[in-house]
Coordinates of C-alpha atoms in Angstrom, one line a residue:
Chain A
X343 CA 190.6 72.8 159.8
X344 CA 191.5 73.1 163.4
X345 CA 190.5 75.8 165.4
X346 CA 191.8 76.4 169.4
X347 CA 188.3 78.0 170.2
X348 CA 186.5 75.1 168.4
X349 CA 188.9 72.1 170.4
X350 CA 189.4 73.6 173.1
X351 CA 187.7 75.8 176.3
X352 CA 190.5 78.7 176.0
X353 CA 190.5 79.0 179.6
X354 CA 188.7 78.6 182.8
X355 CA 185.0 78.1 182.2
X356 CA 182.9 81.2 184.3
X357 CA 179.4 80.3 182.3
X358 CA 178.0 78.3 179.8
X359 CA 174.8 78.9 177.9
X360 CA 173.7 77.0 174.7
X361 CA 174.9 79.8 172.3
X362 CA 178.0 80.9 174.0
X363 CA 180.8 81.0 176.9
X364 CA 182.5 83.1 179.3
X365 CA 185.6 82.5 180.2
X366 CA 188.7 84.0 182.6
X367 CA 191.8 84.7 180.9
X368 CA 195.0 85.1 183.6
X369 CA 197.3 87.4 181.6
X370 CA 199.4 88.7 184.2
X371 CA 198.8 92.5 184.7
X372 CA 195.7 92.2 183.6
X373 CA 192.9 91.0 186.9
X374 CA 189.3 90.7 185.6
X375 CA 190.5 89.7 182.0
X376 CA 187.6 87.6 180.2
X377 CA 186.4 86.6 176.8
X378 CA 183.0 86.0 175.8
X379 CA 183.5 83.0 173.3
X380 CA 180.4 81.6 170.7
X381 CA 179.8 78.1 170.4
X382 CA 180.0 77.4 166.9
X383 CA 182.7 78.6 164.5
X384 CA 181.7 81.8 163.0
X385 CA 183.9 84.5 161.6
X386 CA 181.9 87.8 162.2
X387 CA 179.3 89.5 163.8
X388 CA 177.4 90.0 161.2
X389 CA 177.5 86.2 160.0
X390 CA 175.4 85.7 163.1
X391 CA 170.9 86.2 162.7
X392 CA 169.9 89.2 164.3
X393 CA 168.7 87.6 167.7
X394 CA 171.7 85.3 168.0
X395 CA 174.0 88.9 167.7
X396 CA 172.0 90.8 170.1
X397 CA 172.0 88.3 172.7
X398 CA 175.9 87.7 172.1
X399 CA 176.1 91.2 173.2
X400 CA 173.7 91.2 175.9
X401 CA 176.0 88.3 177.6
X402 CA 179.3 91.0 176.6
X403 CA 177.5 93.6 178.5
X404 CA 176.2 91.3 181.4
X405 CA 179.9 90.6 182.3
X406 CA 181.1 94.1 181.8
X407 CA 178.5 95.0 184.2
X408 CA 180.1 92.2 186.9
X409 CA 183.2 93.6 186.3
X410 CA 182.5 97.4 187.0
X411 CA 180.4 96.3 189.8
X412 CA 183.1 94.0 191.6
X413 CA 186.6 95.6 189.8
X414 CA 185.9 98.9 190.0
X415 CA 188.2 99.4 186.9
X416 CA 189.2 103.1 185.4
X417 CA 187.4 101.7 182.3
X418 CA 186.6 99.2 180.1
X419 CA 188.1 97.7 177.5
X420 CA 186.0 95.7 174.6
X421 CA 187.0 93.8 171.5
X422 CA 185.9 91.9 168.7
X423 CA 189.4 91.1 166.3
X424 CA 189.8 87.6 165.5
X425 CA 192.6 87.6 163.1
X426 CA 194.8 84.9 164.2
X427 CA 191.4 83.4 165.6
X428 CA 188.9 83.8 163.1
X429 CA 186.4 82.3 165.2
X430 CA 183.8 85.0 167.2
X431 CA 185.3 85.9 171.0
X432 CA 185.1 89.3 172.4
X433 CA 187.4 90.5 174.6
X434 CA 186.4 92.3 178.0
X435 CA 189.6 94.0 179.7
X436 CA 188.8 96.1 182.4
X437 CA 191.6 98.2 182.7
X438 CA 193.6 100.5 185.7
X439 CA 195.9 103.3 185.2
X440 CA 198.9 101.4 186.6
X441 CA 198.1 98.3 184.7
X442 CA 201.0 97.7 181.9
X443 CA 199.5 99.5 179.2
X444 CA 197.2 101.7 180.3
X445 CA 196.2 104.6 178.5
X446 CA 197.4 102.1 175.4
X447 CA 195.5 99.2 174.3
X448 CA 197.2 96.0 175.4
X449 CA 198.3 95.3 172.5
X450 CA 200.4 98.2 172.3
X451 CA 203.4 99.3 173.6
X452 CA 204.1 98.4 177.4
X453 CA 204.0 101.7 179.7
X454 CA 205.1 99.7 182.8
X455 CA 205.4 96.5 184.7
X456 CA 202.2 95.2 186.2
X457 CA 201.5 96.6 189.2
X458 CA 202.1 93.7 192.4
X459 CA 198.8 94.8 194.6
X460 CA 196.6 93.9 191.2
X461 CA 195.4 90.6 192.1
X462 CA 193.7 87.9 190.1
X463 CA 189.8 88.3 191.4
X464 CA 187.9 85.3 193.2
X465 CA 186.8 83.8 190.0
X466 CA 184.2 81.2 191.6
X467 CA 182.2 84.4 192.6
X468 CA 182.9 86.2 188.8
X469 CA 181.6 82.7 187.8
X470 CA 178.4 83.3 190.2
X471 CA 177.5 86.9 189.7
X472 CA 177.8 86.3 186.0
X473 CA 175.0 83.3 186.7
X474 CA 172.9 85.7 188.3
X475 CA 172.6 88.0 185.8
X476 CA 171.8 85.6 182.9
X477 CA 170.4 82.4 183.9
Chain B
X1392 CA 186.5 119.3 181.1
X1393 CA 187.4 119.0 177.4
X1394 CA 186.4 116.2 175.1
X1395 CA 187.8 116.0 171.7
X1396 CA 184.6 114.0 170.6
X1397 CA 182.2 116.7 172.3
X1398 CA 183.9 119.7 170.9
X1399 CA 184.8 118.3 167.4
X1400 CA 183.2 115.8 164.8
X1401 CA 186.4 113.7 164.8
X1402 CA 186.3 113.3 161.4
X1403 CA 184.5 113.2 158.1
X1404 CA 181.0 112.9 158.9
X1405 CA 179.5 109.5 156.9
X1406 CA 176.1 109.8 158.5
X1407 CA 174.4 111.9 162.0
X1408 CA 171.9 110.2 163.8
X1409 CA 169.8 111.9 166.7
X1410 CA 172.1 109.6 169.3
X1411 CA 175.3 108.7 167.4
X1412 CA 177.3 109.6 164.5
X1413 CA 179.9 107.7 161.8
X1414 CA 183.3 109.2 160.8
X1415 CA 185.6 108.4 158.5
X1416 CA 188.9 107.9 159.8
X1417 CA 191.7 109.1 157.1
X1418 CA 194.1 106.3 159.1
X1419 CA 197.2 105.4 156.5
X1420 CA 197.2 102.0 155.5
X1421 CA 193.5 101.2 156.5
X1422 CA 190.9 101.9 154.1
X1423 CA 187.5 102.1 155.3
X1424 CA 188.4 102.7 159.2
X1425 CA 185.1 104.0 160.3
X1426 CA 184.1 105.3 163.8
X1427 CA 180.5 105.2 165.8
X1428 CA 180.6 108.1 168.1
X1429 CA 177.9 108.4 170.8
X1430 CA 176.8 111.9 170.5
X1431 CA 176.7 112.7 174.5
X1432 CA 179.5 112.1 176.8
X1433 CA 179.0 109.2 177.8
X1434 CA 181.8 106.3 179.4
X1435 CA 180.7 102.6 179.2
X1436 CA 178.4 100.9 177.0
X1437 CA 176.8 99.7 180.6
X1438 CA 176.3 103.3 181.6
X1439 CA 173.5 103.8 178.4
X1440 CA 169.8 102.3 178.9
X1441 CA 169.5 99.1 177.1
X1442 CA 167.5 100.7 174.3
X1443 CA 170.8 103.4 173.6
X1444 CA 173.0 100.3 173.9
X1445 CA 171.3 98.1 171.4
X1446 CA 170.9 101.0 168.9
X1447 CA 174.5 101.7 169.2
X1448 CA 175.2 98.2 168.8
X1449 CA 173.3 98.4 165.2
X1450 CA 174.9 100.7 163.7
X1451 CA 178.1 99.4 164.8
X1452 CA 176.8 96.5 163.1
X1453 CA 175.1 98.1 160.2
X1454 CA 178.7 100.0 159.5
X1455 CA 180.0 96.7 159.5
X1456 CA 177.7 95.3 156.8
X1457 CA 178.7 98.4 154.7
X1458 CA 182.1 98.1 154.9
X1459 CA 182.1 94.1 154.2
X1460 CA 179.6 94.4 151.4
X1461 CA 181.7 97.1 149.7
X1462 CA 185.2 96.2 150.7
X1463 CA 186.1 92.5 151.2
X1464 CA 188.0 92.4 153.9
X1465 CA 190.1 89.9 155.3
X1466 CA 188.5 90.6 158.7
X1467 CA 186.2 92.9 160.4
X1468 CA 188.4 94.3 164.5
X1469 CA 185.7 96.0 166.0
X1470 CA 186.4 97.6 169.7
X1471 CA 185.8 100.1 172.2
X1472 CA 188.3 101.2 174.4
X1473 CA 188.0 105.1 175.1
X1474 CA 191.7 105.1 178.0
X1475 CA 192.5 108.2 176.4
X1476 CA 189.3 109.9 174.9
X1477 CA 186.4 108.5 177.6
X1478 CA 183.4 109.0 175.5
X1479 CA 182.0 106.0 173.7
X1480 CA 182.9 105.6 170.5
X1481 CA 183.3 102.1 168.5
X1482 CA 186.2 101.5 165.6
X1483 CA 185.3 99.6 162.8
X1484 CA 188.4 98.5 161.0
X1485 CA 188.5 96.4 157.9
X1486 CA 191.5 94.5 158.1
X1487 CA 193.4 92.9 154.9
X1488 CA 196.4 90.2 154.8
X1489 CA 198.9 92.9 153.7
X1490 CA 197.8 95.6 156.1
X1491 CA 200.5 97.8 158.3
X1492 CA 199.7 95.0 161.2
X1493 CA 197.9 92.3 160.2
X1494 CA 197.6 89.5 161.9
X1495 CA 198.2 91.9 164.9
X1496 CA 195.8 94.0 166.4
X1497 CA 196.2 97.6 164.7
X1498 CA 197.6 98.8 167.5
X1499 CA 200.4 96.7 167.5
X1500 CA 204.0 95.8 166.1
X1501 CA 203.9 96.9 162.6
X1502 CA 204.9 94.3 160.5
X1503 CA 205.2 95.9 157.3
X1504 CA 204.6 99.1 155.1
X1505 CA 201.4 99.9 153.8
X1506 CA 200.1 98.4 149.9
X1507 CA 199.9 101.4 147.6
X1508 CA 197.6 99.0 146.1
X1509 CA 195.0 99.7 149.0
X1510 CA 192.8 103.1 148.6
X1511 CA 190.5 105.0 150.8
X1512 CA 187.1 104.1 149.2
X1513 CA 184.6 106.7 147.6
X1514 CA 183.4 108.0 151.3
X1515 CA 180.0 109.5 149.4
X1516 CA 179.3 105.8 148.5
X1517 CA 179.8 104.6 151.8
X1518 CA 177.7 107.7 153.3
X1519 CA 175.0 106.8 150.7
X1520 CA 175.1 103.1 151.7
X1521 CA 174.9 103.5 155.9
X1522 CA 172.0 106.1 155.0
X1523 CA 170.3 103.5 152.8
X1524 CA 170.8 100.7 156.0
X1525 CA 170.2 102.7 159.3
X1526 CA 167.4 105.5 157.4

């Protein structure tokens, strides 16, 4: 079996703990765009012992909170699919009104092109606020 | 202001805890789409004390259990996104090969009808079987 989440970082690396990743994802349209990835291949979230889930979520929730704080975003967007990629990632989107999609999910039907003033964010100091809050 | 998910249940009610509630949504094609509505009007997950957060996060998870243990699906797409209705509430939406979208995201392309083969389940069982995990 190959897996791209299993070979492969998936994008730029923002933190690394022992259970699982964060990482930036530059969709266009989209600044701010990371996934928190686990480590091992798992399919669900509730494949995962009770502490191991929890604290998968307390990293989601760390780096939502870094992204509100530094993004200022109309809202947050989180996700948990997996169906191309049936190995555990969550998706955290923070999302504008004049982003492509917006009130839509991404996934759905584009509302406009991206907006030229939304600029990818500094993601050395994503990578160091997300540091402060877990290690 | 007026809030769909502070004026109305949103749907049948599968079980009503003192800080959330889980609907059953009636969604063609996707048997077992439940919804985990915070009861108060709340926007981001990082806006509740850790304590609300995690509880949420259970019975998210608990619904998920449910809806595996009963239903076999392919996959489990859990997400909170709340652009157009921004009061917290999670979908839990058991996804299955021959689905409307699968492998997209639900709210994407279609790709093909929906299996007459695939029936909403018994929603008292399902009420019976959250009450049994979260009560």
């Amino acid at each position: 079996m190959t897996c791209e989440l299993c070979d492969r970082t998936g994008g730029e690396l923002l933190w690394q703990g022992e259970r699982c990743r964060v990482i930036y994802v530059e969709e266009p349209g989209y600044p701010g765009f990371c996934r928190v990835v686990w480590e091992s291949h798992v399919k669900e979230m509730t494949d995962l012992s009770d502490d191991d889930r929890m604290h998968f979520m307390e990293v989601v929730f760390a780096v939502e909170a870094v992204l509100r704080e530094h993004l200022d975003p109309e809202k947050i967007n989180l996700a948990c699919l997996g169906n191309a990629v049936p190995h555990l990632h969550w998706h955290v989107i923070p999302r504008y009104a004049d982003d492509p999609h917006f009130p839509q999910p991404i996934w759905g039907k584009s509302q406009r092109t991206a907006a030229a003033s939304r600029v990818h964010p500094d993601t050395a100091m994503l990578a160091g606020e997300i540091a402060a809050a877990l290690d």
